[in-house]
CSV table of C-alpha atoms in Angstrom, one decimal:
chain,number,residue,atom,x,y,z
A,1,MET,CA,0.0,0.0,0.1
A,2,ASP,CA,2.9,2.4,0.5
A,3,GLY,CA,4.7,1.5,-2.8
A,4,VAL,CA,7.6,-0.4,-1.2
A,5,LEU,CA,6.5,-3.4,-3.3
A,6,ALA,CA,5.3,-2.6,-6.8
A,7,PRO,CA,2.9,-4.6,-9.1
A,8,GLY,CA,4.9,-7.5,-10.6
A,9,ASP,CA,7.5,-7.6,-7.7
A,10,HIS,CA,8.4,-11.3,-6.8
A,11,LEU,CA,8.0,-12.2,-3.1
A,12,PRO,CA,10.2,-14.6,-1.0
A,13,SER,CA,9.0,-18.3,-0.7
A,14,THR,CA,7.0,-19.1,2.4
A,15,ARG,CA,9.9,-21.0,3.7
A,16,VAL,CA,12.3,-18.1,3.3
A,17,LEU,CA,10.1,-15.3,4.7
A,18,SER,CA,9.1,-17.5,7.7
A,19,ALA,CA,12.7,-17.8,8.7
A,20,GLN,CA,13.4,-14.2,8.2
A,21,LEU,CA,10.5,-13.0,10.2
A,22,ARG,CA,11.0,-15.8,12.8
A,23,VAL,CA,7.3,-17.0,12.5
A,24,SER,CA,5.9,-20.3,11.7
A,25,ARG,CA,5.7,-21.2,7.9
A,26,GLY,CA,2.0,-22.0,8.4
A,27,THR,CA,1.5,-18.2,9.4
A,28,VAL,CA,3.0,-17.0,6.3
A,29,VAL,CA,1.2,-19.5,4.1
A,30,ALA,CA,-2.2,-18.3,5.7
A,31,SER,CA,-1.0,-14.8,5.0
A,32,TYR,CA,-0.3,-15.3,1.4
A,33,GLU,CA,-3.5,-17.1,0.9
A,34,GLN,CA,-5.4,-14.3,2.4
A,35,LEU,CA,-3.5,-11.6,0.2
A,36,GLU,CA,-4.1,-13.8,-2.8
A,37,ALA,CA,-7.8,-14.2,-2.1
A,38,GLU,CA,-8.0,-10.4,-1.7
A,39,GLY,CA,-6.3,-9.8,-5.1
A,40,TYR,CA,-3.1,-8.5,-3.8
A,41,LEU,CA,-1.1,-11.4,-4.7
A,42,VAL,CA,-1.0,-14.0,-7.5
A,43,ALA,CA,0.8,-17.4,-7.5
A,44,ALA,CA,1.9,-19.3,-10.8
A,45,ALA,CA,3.3,-22.6,-11.0
A,46,GLY,CA,7.0,-22.4,-11.6
A,47,SER,CA,7.2,-18.5,-11.0
A,48,GLY,CA,6.5,-18.2,-7.3
A,49,THR,CA,4.4,-15.5,-5.7
A,50,GLN,CA,4.5,-11.9,-7.1
A,51,ILE,CA,2.5,-8.7,-6.5
A,52,ASN,CA,-0.6,-8.9,-8.8
A,53,PRO,CA,0.7,-6.9,-12.0
A,54,ASP,CA,-3.1,-5.4,-12.2
A,55,LEU,CA,-3.0,-4.2,-8.7
A,56,ARG,CA,-3.7,-0.6,-9.5
A,57,GLY,CA,-6.8,-1.5,-11.5
A,58,LEU,CA,-8.1,-3.7,-8.8
A,59,HIS,CA,-7.3,-1.5,-5.6
A,60,ARG,CA,-7.8,2.1,-6.2
A,61,ARG,CA,-6.3,3.1,-2.8
A,62,SER,CA,-3.1,1.4,-3.6
A,63,ALA,CA,-2.9,2.9,-7.1
A,64,THR,CA,-3.3,6.3,-5.5
A,65,THR,CA,-0.6,5.6,-2.6
A,66,ALA,CA,1.6,3.2,-4.3
A,67,SER,CA,2.4,4.9,-7.7
A,68,VAL,CA,5.6,6.7,-7.9
A,69,PRO,CA,5.1,10.2,-9.4
A,70,ARG,CA,6.7,10.6,-12.8
A,71,PRO,CA,8.8,13.6,-13.1
A,72,GLN,CA,7.0,16.3,-15.2
A,73,ARG,CA,8.4,16.8,-18.7
A,74,HIS,CA,9.4,20.4,-19.6
A,75,ARG,CA,7.3,21.5,-22.3
A,76,GLY,CA,9.1,24.4,-24.0
A,77,ILE,CA,12.3,25.7,-24.8
A,78,ASP,CA,14.9,25.9,-21.7
A,79,LEU,CA,17.5,28.5,-22.4
A,80,THR,CA,19.5,27.8,-19.2
A,81,PRO,CA,22.8,29.8,-19.5
A,82,GLY,CA,26.1,28.2,-20.1
A,83,VAL,CA,24.8,24.7,-21.3
A,84,PRO,CA,26.6,23.5,-24.5
A,85,ASP,CA,25.3,21.7,-27.6
A,86,THR,CA,26.1,18.0,-27.1
A,87,ALA,CA,25.1,17.0,-30.6
A,88,GLY,CA,27.7,15.2,-32.4
A,89,LEU,CA,29.8,14.7,-29.1
A,90,ALA,CA,29.6,10.8,-29.3
A,91,ASN,CA,31.6,10.4,-32.2
A,92,SER,CA,34.3,7.8,-32.8
A,93,ALA,CA,37.0,9.5,-30.9
A,94,TRP,CA,34.6,9.8,-28.0
A,95,ARG,CA,33.3,6.3,-28.1
A,96,SER,CA,37.0,4.8,-28.5
A,97,ALA,CA,38.1,6.7,-25.7
A,98,TRP,CA,35.4,5.2,-23.2
A,99,HIS,CA,35.7,1.9,-24.7
A,100,ARG,CA,39.5,1.7,-23.9
A,101,SER,CA,38.9,3.1,-20.5
A,102,CYS,CA,36.2,0.5,-19.7
A,103,VAL,CA,38.1,-2.5,-21.2
A,104,ASN,CA,41.4,-1.7,-19.3
A,105,PRO,CA,40.1,0.0,-16.0
A,106,SER,CA,43.0,1.3,-14.2
A,107,ARG,CA,43.8,2.2,-10.5
A,108,ILE,CA,44.7,5.8,-9.6
A,109,THR,CA,47.3,5.8,-6.6
A,110,ASP,CA,48.3,9.6,-7.0
A,111,PRO,CA,46.0,11.4,-4.6
A,112,LEU,CA,46.0,14.3,-6.9
A,113,GLY,CA,44.5,12.3,-9.9
A,114,SER,CA,45.5,10.4,-13.0
A,115,PRO,CA,49.1,11.5,-14.0
A,116,HIS,CA,47.9,10.7,-17.7
A,117,LEU,CA,45.1,13.2,-17.5
A,118,ARG,CA,47.1,15.8,-15.5
A,119,HIS,CA,49.6,15.8,-18.2
A,120,GLU,CA,46.9,16.1,-21.1
A,121,ILE,CA,45.2,19.0,-18.9
A,122,ALA,CA,48.5,20.7,-18.9
A,123,GLU,CA,48.9,20.2,-22.5
A,124,HIS,CA,45.3,21.6,-23.1
A,125,LEU,CA,46.0,24.8,-21.2
A,126,ARG,CA,49.3,25.3,-23.0
A,127,GLN,CA,47.7,25.1,-26.6
A,128,MET,CA,44.2,26.8,-25.6
A,129,ARG,CA,45.2,29.2,-22.8
A,130,SER,CA,48.8,30.0,-23.2
A,131,LEU,CA,49.5,28.7,-19.8
A,132,LEU,CA,52.7,26.6,-19.1
A,133,ALA,CA,51.4,24.6,-16.4
A,134,ASP,CA,53.4,21.8,-14.6
A,135,PRO,CA,51.4,18.7,-14.4
A,136,ARG,CA,52.6,18.0,-10.9
A,137,GLN,CA,50.5,21.4,-10.0
A,138,VAL,CA,47.4,20.1,-11.7
A,139,VAL,CA,44.7,18.7,-9.4
A,140,VAL,CA,41.8,16.6,-10.9
A,141,THR,CA,38.3,17.7,-9.5
A,142,GLY,CA,34.6,16.8,-9.8
A,143,GLY,CA,34.0,20.2,-11.6
A,144,ALA,CA,34.1,23.9,-10.7
A,145,ARG,CA,31.9,23.7,-7.6
A,146,ALA,CA,33.5,20.6,-6.2
A,147,GLY,CA,36.9,21.9,-7.0
A,148,LEU,CA,36.1,25.4,-5.2
A,149,ALA,CA,34.8,23.4,-2.2
A,150,GLU,CA,38.0,21.5,-2.0
A,151,LEU,CA,40.2,24.5,-2.6
A,152,ILE,CA,38.2,26.4,0.4
A,153,GLN,CA,38.9,23.4,2.8
A,154,VAL,CA,42.6,23.4,1.8
A,155,LEU,CA,42.8,27.1,2.5
A,156,CYS,CA,41.0,27.2,5.8
A,157,ASP,CA,42.8,23.9,6.9
A,158,GLY,CA,39.7,22.6,8.1
A,159,SER,CA,39.0,25.1,10.9
A,160,ARG,CA,39.8,28.7,10.0
A,161,ARG,CA,36.7,30.8,8.9
A,162,LEU,CA,37.6,32.5,5.4
A,163,THR,CA,36.3,35.6,4.0
A,164,ILE,CA,36.1,35.5,0.3
A,165,GLY,CA,35.5,38.4,-2.2
A,166,VAL,CA,33.1,37.4,-5.1
A,167,GLU,CA,31.9,39.5,-8.2
A,168,SER,CA,28.6,41.1,-7.7
A,169,PRO,CA,26.9,40.1,-10.0
A,170,GLY,CA,28.5,36.8,-10.3
A,171,TYR,CA,27.9,33.1,-11.2
A,172,PRO,CA,25.3,32.0,-8.8
A,173,SER,CA,26.3,28.4,-8.1
A,174,LEU,CA,29.9,29.2,-7.3
A,175,ARG,CA,28.9,32.2,-4.9
A,176,ARG,CA,26.9,29.8,-2.9
A,177,VAL,CA,29.9,27.4,-2.3
A,178,PRO,CA,31.6,29.3,0.5
A,179,THR,CA,28.5,30.3,2.4
A,180,ALA,CA,27.5,26.6,2.3
A,181,LEU,CA,30.8,25.6,4.0
A,182,GLY,CA,30.2,28.1,6.5
A,183,HIS,CA,32.5,30.8,5.3
A,184,ARG,CA,31.7,34.7,4.6
A,185,ILE,CA,31.5,36.2,1.1
A,186,VAL,CA,32.0,39.8,0.2
A,187,GLY,CA,30.5,41.4,-2.9
A,188,LEU,CA,32.9,43.2,-5.3
A,189,PRO,CA,31.5,45.4,-8.0
A,190,THR,CA,31.8,44.7,-11.7
A,191,ASP,CA,31.2,46.6,-14.8
A,192,ASP,CA,31.2,45.8,-18.6
A,193,GLN,CA,35.0,45.3,-18.4
A,194,GLY,CA,34.8,42.8,-15.3
A,195,LEU,CA,36.1,43.4,-11.9
A,196,ASP,CA,36.7,47.0,-11.0
A,197,PRO,CA,40.3,47.0,-9.2
A,198,ALA,CA,39.3,50.2,-7.6
A,199,SER,CA,36.7,48.4,-5.6
A,200,LEU,CA,39.1,46.1,-4.0
A,201,PRO,CA,39.6,47.0,-0.3
A,202,THR,CA,42.7,49.0,0.6
A,203,GLY,CA,44.6,49.6,3.9
A,204,ARG,CA,43.7,47.4,6.8
A,205,ASP,CA,40.6,46.2,5.1
A,206,ARG,CA,42.5,44.3,2.3
A,207,LYS,CA,43.9,42.0,5.0
A,208,ARG,CA,40.4,40.9,5.8
A,209,LEU,CA,40.1,39.2,2.5
A,210,ASP,CA,41.5,35.6,2.2
A,211,ALA,CA,40.7,35.1,-1.4
A,212,VAL,CA,38.9,36.6,-4.3
A,213,LEU,CA,36.9,34.6,-6.8
A,214,ILE,CA,37.0,36.4,-10.3
A,215,THR,CA,36.5,35.8,-13.9
A,216,PRO,CA,39.1,37.7,-15.8
A,217,SER,CA,38.5,36.1,-19.3
A,218,HIS,CA,34.9,36.3,-19.3
A,219,GLN,CA,32.8,37.9,-16.5
A,220,TYR,CA,29.5,36.3,-15.8
A,221,PRO,CA,27.0,37.4,-16.6
A,222,TRP,CA,28.0,40.9,-18.0
A,223,GLY,CA,30.5,39.2,-20.6
A,224,GLY,CA,33.4,41.6,-20.3
A,225,SER,CA,37.0,40.8,-20.0
A,226,LEU,CA,39.8,42.5,-17.8
A,227,SER,CA,42.2,44.5,-19.7
A,228,ALA,CA,45.7,44.3,-19.2
A,229,SER,CA,45.8,47.2,-16.9
A,230,ARG,CA,43.2,45.8,-14.9
A,231,ARG,CA,44.9,42.5,-14.7
A,232,ALA,CA,48.1,43.9,-13.6
A,233,ALA,CA,46.3,46.1,-10.9
A,234,VAL,CA,44.4,43.0,-9.4
A,235,ILE,CA,47.9,41.0,-9.2
A,236,GLU,CA,49.6,44.0,-7.5
A,237,TRP,CA,46.7,44.3,-5.1
A,238,ALA,CA,47.0,40.4,-4.4
A,239,GLU,CA,50.6,40.6,-3.7
A,240,MET,CA,50.2,43.6,-1.2
A,241,ALA,CA,47.2,42.0,0.4
A,242,SER,CA,48.8,38.5,0.6
A,243,CYS,CA,45.5,37.2,-0.8
A,244,TRP,CA,44.7,34.3,-3.3
A,245,ILE,CA,43.3,35.1,-6.4
A,246,VAL,CA,40.9,32.2,-7.6
A,247,GLU,CA,40.6,32.4,-11.4
A,248,ASP,CA,37.3,30.9,-12.6
A,249,ASP,CA,38.2,29.9,-16.2
A,250,PHE,CA,34.6,28.9,-17.2
A,251,ASP,CA,33.9,28.8,-21.1
A,252,SER,CA,37.0,30.9,-21.7
A,253,GLU,CA,38.0,28.7,-24.7
A,254,LEU,CA,34.6,30.0,-26.4
A,255,ARG,CA,35.7,33.2,-27.6
A,256,HIS,CA,33.7,35.0,-30.5
A,257,VAL,CA,35.8,37.9,-30.8
A,258,GLY,CA,39.5,37.4,-31.4
A,259,ALA,CA,41.6,34.5,-29.9
A,260,PRO,CA,41.1,33.2,-26.4
A,261,LEU,CA,42.7,35.4,-23.6
A,262,PRO,CA,45.8,34.3,-21.8
A,263,ALA,CA,45.0,33.0,-18.2
A,264,LEU,CA,45.6,35.3,-15.5
A,265,ALA,CA,47.6,32.3,-13.8
A,266,SER,CA,50.2,33.0,-16.6
A,267,LEU,CA,50.9,36.2,-15.4
A,268,ASP,CA,51.2,35.4,-11.6
A,269,GLU,CA,52.0,32.0,-10.4
A,270,GLU,CA,52.5,32.8,-6.9
A,271,HIS,CA,49.0,34.0,-5.8
A,272,THR,CA,46.6,32.8,-8.7
A,273,ILE,CA,44.8,29.4,-8.5
A,274,LEU,CA,43.2,28.4,-11.8
A,275,LEU,CA,39.8,26.7,-11.4
A,276,GLY,CA,38.7,25.0,-14.7
A,277,THR,CA,36.1,22.6,-16.0
A,278,PHE,CA,35.1,20.6,-19.0
A,279,SER,CA,31.3,21.5,-18.7
A,280,SER,CA,31.0,24.0,-21.5
A,281,VAL,CA,33.5,22.4,-24.0
A,282,LEU,CA,32.1,18.9,-23.5
A,283,THR,CA,29.2,18.3,-21.0
A,284,PRO,CA,28.1,19.1,-17.6
A,285,ALA,CA,27.4,15.6,-17.2
A,286,LEU,CA,30.8,14.6,-17.3
A,287,GLY,CA,31.5,16.0,-13.8
A,288,CYS,CA,35.4,16.5,-14.3
A,289,GLY,CA,37.3,19.6,-13.8
A,290,TYR,CA,40.6,20.7,-12.4
A,291,LEU,CA,42.7,23.3,-10.5
A,292,VAL,CA,46.3,24.5,-11.1
A,293,VAL,CA,47.6,25.5,-7.8
A,294,PRO,CA,50.7,27.2,-6.8
A,295,PRO,CA,53.6,24.8,-5.4
A,296,ASP,CA,53.0,25.6,-1.7
A,297,LEU,CA,49.5,24.2,-2.1
A,298,VAL,CA,50.3,21.0,-3.7
A,299,HIS,CA,51.3,19.1,-0.5
A,300,SER,CA,48.1,20.2,1.4
A,301,PHE,CA,46.0,18.9,-1.5
A,302,ALA,CA,47.7,15.6,-1.6
A,303,ARG,CA,47.3,15.3,2.2
A,304,GLN,CA,43.6,16.0,2.1
A,305,ARG,CA,43.1,13.7,-0.9
A,306,ARG,CA,44.6,10.7,1.0
A,307,ALA,CA,41.9,11.1,3.4
A,308,THR,CA,39.0,11.9,1.2
A,309,GLY,CA,39.8,9.8,-1.8
A,310,GLN,CA,39.3,10.5,-5.6
A,311,PRO,CA,36.5,12.8,-6.5
A,312,VAL,CA,36.3,11.4,-10.2
A,313,PRO,CA,36.2,7.7,-11.0
A,314,ALA,CA,39.2,6.3,-12.6
A,315,ILE,CA,37.3,5.3,-15.7
A,316,VAL,CA,36.1,8.7,-16.3
A,317,GLN,CA,39.6,10.3,-15.6
A,318,GLU,CA,41.4,7.8,-18.1
A,319,ALA,CA,38.6,8.3,-20.8
A,320,VAL,CA,38.8,12.0,-20.8
A,321,ALA,CA,42.7,11.8,-20.7
A,322,ASP,CA,42.4,9.4,-24.0
A,323,TYR,CA,40.1,11.9,-25.5
A,324,LEU,CA,42.3,14.8,-24.8
A,325,SER,CA,45.4,13.1,-26.1
A,326,THR,CA,44.0,12.5,-29.6
A,327,GLY,CA,43.4,16.2,-30.0
A,328,ALA,CA,39.6,15.7,-30.5
A,329,LEU,CA,38.7,18.2,-27.9
A,330,ARG,CA,40.6,21.0,-29.6
A,331,ARG,CA,38.9,19.9,-32.8
A,332,ARG,CA,35.7,20.0,-31.5
A,333,THR,CA,36.1,23.5,-29.8
A,334,GLN,CA,37.2,24.9,-33.1
A,335,ARG,CA,33.9,23.4,-34.8
A,336,MET,CA,31.6,24.5,-32.0
A,337,ARG,CA,33.1,28.1,-31.9
A,338,GLN,CA,31.7,28.4,-35.5
A,339,VAL,CA,28.2,27.0,-34.5
A,340,TYR,CA,28.1,29.2,-31.3
A,341,ARG,CA,29.3,32.3,-33.3
A,342,ARG,CA,26.2,31.8,-35.7
A,343,ARG,CA,23.8,31.5,-33.1
A,344,ARG,CA,25.4,34.5,-31.4
A,345,ARG,CA,24.6,36.4,-34.4
A,346,THR,CA,21.0,35.2,-34.3
A,347,VAL,CA,20.7,36.6,-30.8
A,348,ILE,CA,22.1,40.0,-31.7
A,349,ASP,CA,20.1,40.3,-34.9
A,350,THR,CA,16.8,39.4,-32.8
A,351,LEU,CA,17.3,41.1,-29.6
A,352,GLY,CA,20.0,43.8,-30.4
A,353,SER,CA,17.8,46.6,-31.3
A,354,LEU,CA,14.6,46.2,-29.4
A,355,PRO,CA,13.3,49.7,-28.2
A,356,GLY,CA,14.0,50.3,-24.5
A,357,THR,CA,16.4,47.5,-24.3
A,358,THR,CA,20.2,47.1,-24.1
A,359,LEU,CA,21.9,43.7,-25.2
A,360,GLN,CA,25.3,43.4,-23.5
A,361,PRO,CA,28.2,42.7,-25.5
A,362,ILE,CA,28.7,38.7,-26.3
A,363,ASP,CA,32.4,38.5,-26.8
A,364,GLY,CA,32.4,34.9,-25.6
A,365,GLY,CA,30.5,32.2,-23.8
A,366,LEU,CA,27.1,30.7,-24.2
A,367,HIS,CA,24.9,33.1,-22.9
A,368,ALA,CA,23.4,36.8,-23.5
A,369,VAL,CA,22.2,39.5,-21.1
A,370,LEU,CA,19.4,41.7,-22.1
A,371,VAL,CA,18.7,44.6,-19.7
A,372,PHE,CA,15.5,46.7,-19.9
A,373,ASP,CA,13.2,49.0,-18.0
A,374,GLY,CA,10.2,47.5,-16.4
A,375,SER,CA,9.3,44.5,-14.3
A,376,GLU,CA,11.9,41.6,-14.5
A,377,ASP,CA,9.5,39.1,-12.8
A,378,ASP,CA,6.7,40.0,-15.5
A,379,VAL,CA,9.2,39.3,-18.3
A,380,VAL,CA,10.4,36.1,-16.9
A,381,GLN,CA,6.9,34.7,-16.0
A,382,ARG,CA,5.5,35.8,-19.2
A,383,CYS,CA,8.4,34.1,-21.3
A,384,ARG,CA,7.7,30.9,-19.1
A,385,GLN,CA,4.0,31.0,-20.1
A,386,GLU,CA,5.0,31.3,-23.6
A,387,GLY,CA,7.0,28.2,-23.2
A,388,VAL,CA,10.6,29.7,-22.9
A,389,GLY,CA,12.7,29.3,-19.8
A,390,VAL,CA,14.8,32.4,-19.0
A,391,THR,CA,16.9,33.3,-16.0
A,392,PRO,CA,16.2,36.8,-14.0
A,393,LEU,CA,19.2,38.9,-13.9
A,394,SER,CA,18.8,39.4,-10.4
A,395,ALA,CA,19.9,35.9,-9.5
A,396,TYR,CA,23.4,36.8,-10.1
A,397,TRP,CA,23.4,39.4,-7.4
A,398,GLY,CA,22.0,36.8,-4.9
A,399,SER,CA,19.1,39.0,-4.2
A,400,SER,CA,16.3,40.9,-5.9
A,401,ASP,CA,17.7,44.4,-5.0
A,402,ALA,CA,19.9,44.6,-8.0
A,403,GLY,CA,19.0,47.9,-9.2
A,404,VAL,CA,19.0,46.6,-12.9
A,405,ALA,CA,16.2,44.5,-14.6
A,406,GLY,CA,17.1,41.9,-17.1
A,407,ILE,CA,17.3,38.3,-18.3
A,408,VAL,CA,20.1,35.8,-18.9
A,409,LEU,CA,19.5,33.3,-21.5
A,410,GLY,CA,21.6,30.7,-23.0
A,411,PHE,CA,22.0,30.1,-26.8
A,412,GLY,CA,24.3,27.1,-26.9
A,413,SER,CA,22.1,24.1,-26.2
A,414,HIS,CA,19.3,24.1,-29.1
A,415,ASP,CA,19.5,23.9,-32.7
A,416,ASP,CA,19.4,27.1,-34.9
A,417,ALA,CA,15.7,26.9,-35.8
A,418,THR,CA,14.6,26.3,-32.1
A,419,LEU,CA,16.8,29.1,-31.0
A,420,ALA,CA,15.3,31.4,-33.4
A,421,SER,CA,11.8,30.5,-32.5
A,422,ALA,CA,12.6,31.2,-28.8
A,423,LEU,CA,14.1,34.5,-29.5
A,424,LYS,CA,11.2,35.8,-31.4
A,425,ILE,CA,9.0,34.9,-28.2
A,426,ILE,CA,11.3,36.7,-26.0
A,427,ALA,CA,11.5,39.6,-28.2
A,428,GLY,CA,7.8,40.0,-28.3
A,429,VAL,CA,7.4,39.5,-24.5
A,430,VAL,CA,10.1,42.3,-23.7
A,431,THR,CA,8.5,44.5,-26.3
A,432,THR,CA,5.2,44.3,-24.4
A,433,HIS,CA,6.2,43.9,-20.9
A,434,GLY,CA,9.7,45.0,-20.3
A,435,ARG,CA,9.1,48.8,-20.8
A,436,LEU,CA,7.9,50.9,-18.2
A,437,SER,CA,4.8,53.1,-19.0
A,438,SER,CA,5.8,56.6,-19.4
């Protein structure tokens, strides 16, 4: 009646169940016969006793209580920001990498991760991000959030409460990690060029920050990139404040204007920790990322890992390493840049000139920000009613008191025709509901 046993499930024999319950077999036999008479059980020669496959039709109460609710299918177009297009990912190189990893599973003894994968990650960063990383300083993680959580645990040494500066607005899922672990965050203002170095605390106040989490290559969600002068200013500030810089390198390979920018870690190896993931270039379902840490932190990570174990299964690590070693990721990234640039152009053509709105520059990444006067909630709700899921811009401040109304939408995960259809709906909704009446 509670759904623990479902229609069609087989029951133990009367002999086995009587031994498990420590009652006489006659009691179990009588119970089975009674339940069979009431239609709950059926017995067939050679197949034992089972729950009546037609139980839901015979007993309405059990049909209501025992049925497991099925997840609701989303009807519409979900434009969740940052989700990549995975069509064509499972090609021959992808399948071969997973086949070899599964056929010859290995055991990873290095606490920082597979040496093969760490070497390939270092090669990937050299070719794609102009970062000469020592594989011995690469730590394999379970993705961006898992990597940040591990890093915080290392920096606080398991006991000290940290204060971490985060961009405001900034990526919601990452800014929630420090507070979930009991640490404090401080918002750092950003503009269309990324983090404003002038907003960093000075004097005695700068000593209060243990780390700052920034996105120098592609600020989320504004989309700007730190200029050379700002990068130099942030590094100089970190040196004076003895503060760690955590560089979130999310989707930095997906530049639409110019070549990918060099990682901030390539300019400062002493204070900068690179936080990377394969979510945007492959798939979030992979659950695999990496950290590049200064030499001083390598031993601390190794010590922690010996206690906590590997966050990514060995089969996954070796498959990703194999895939990277063939150059397949670089080739796929180059192909997908062309696809995303075409979809970016569709976004600009559809939303770039709507009256009373501003489409933020889309220099890279898989999302766009549309700012408007009017009610953000009305636009978001109306879009959802029309079958298009978008994200309110206020979510990136962590509160509704952002002072700027807008929406954030992803343009990477759907085909061109579906995206174009969704954008037309958004344009109509924003034109009707996104402007304040004069």
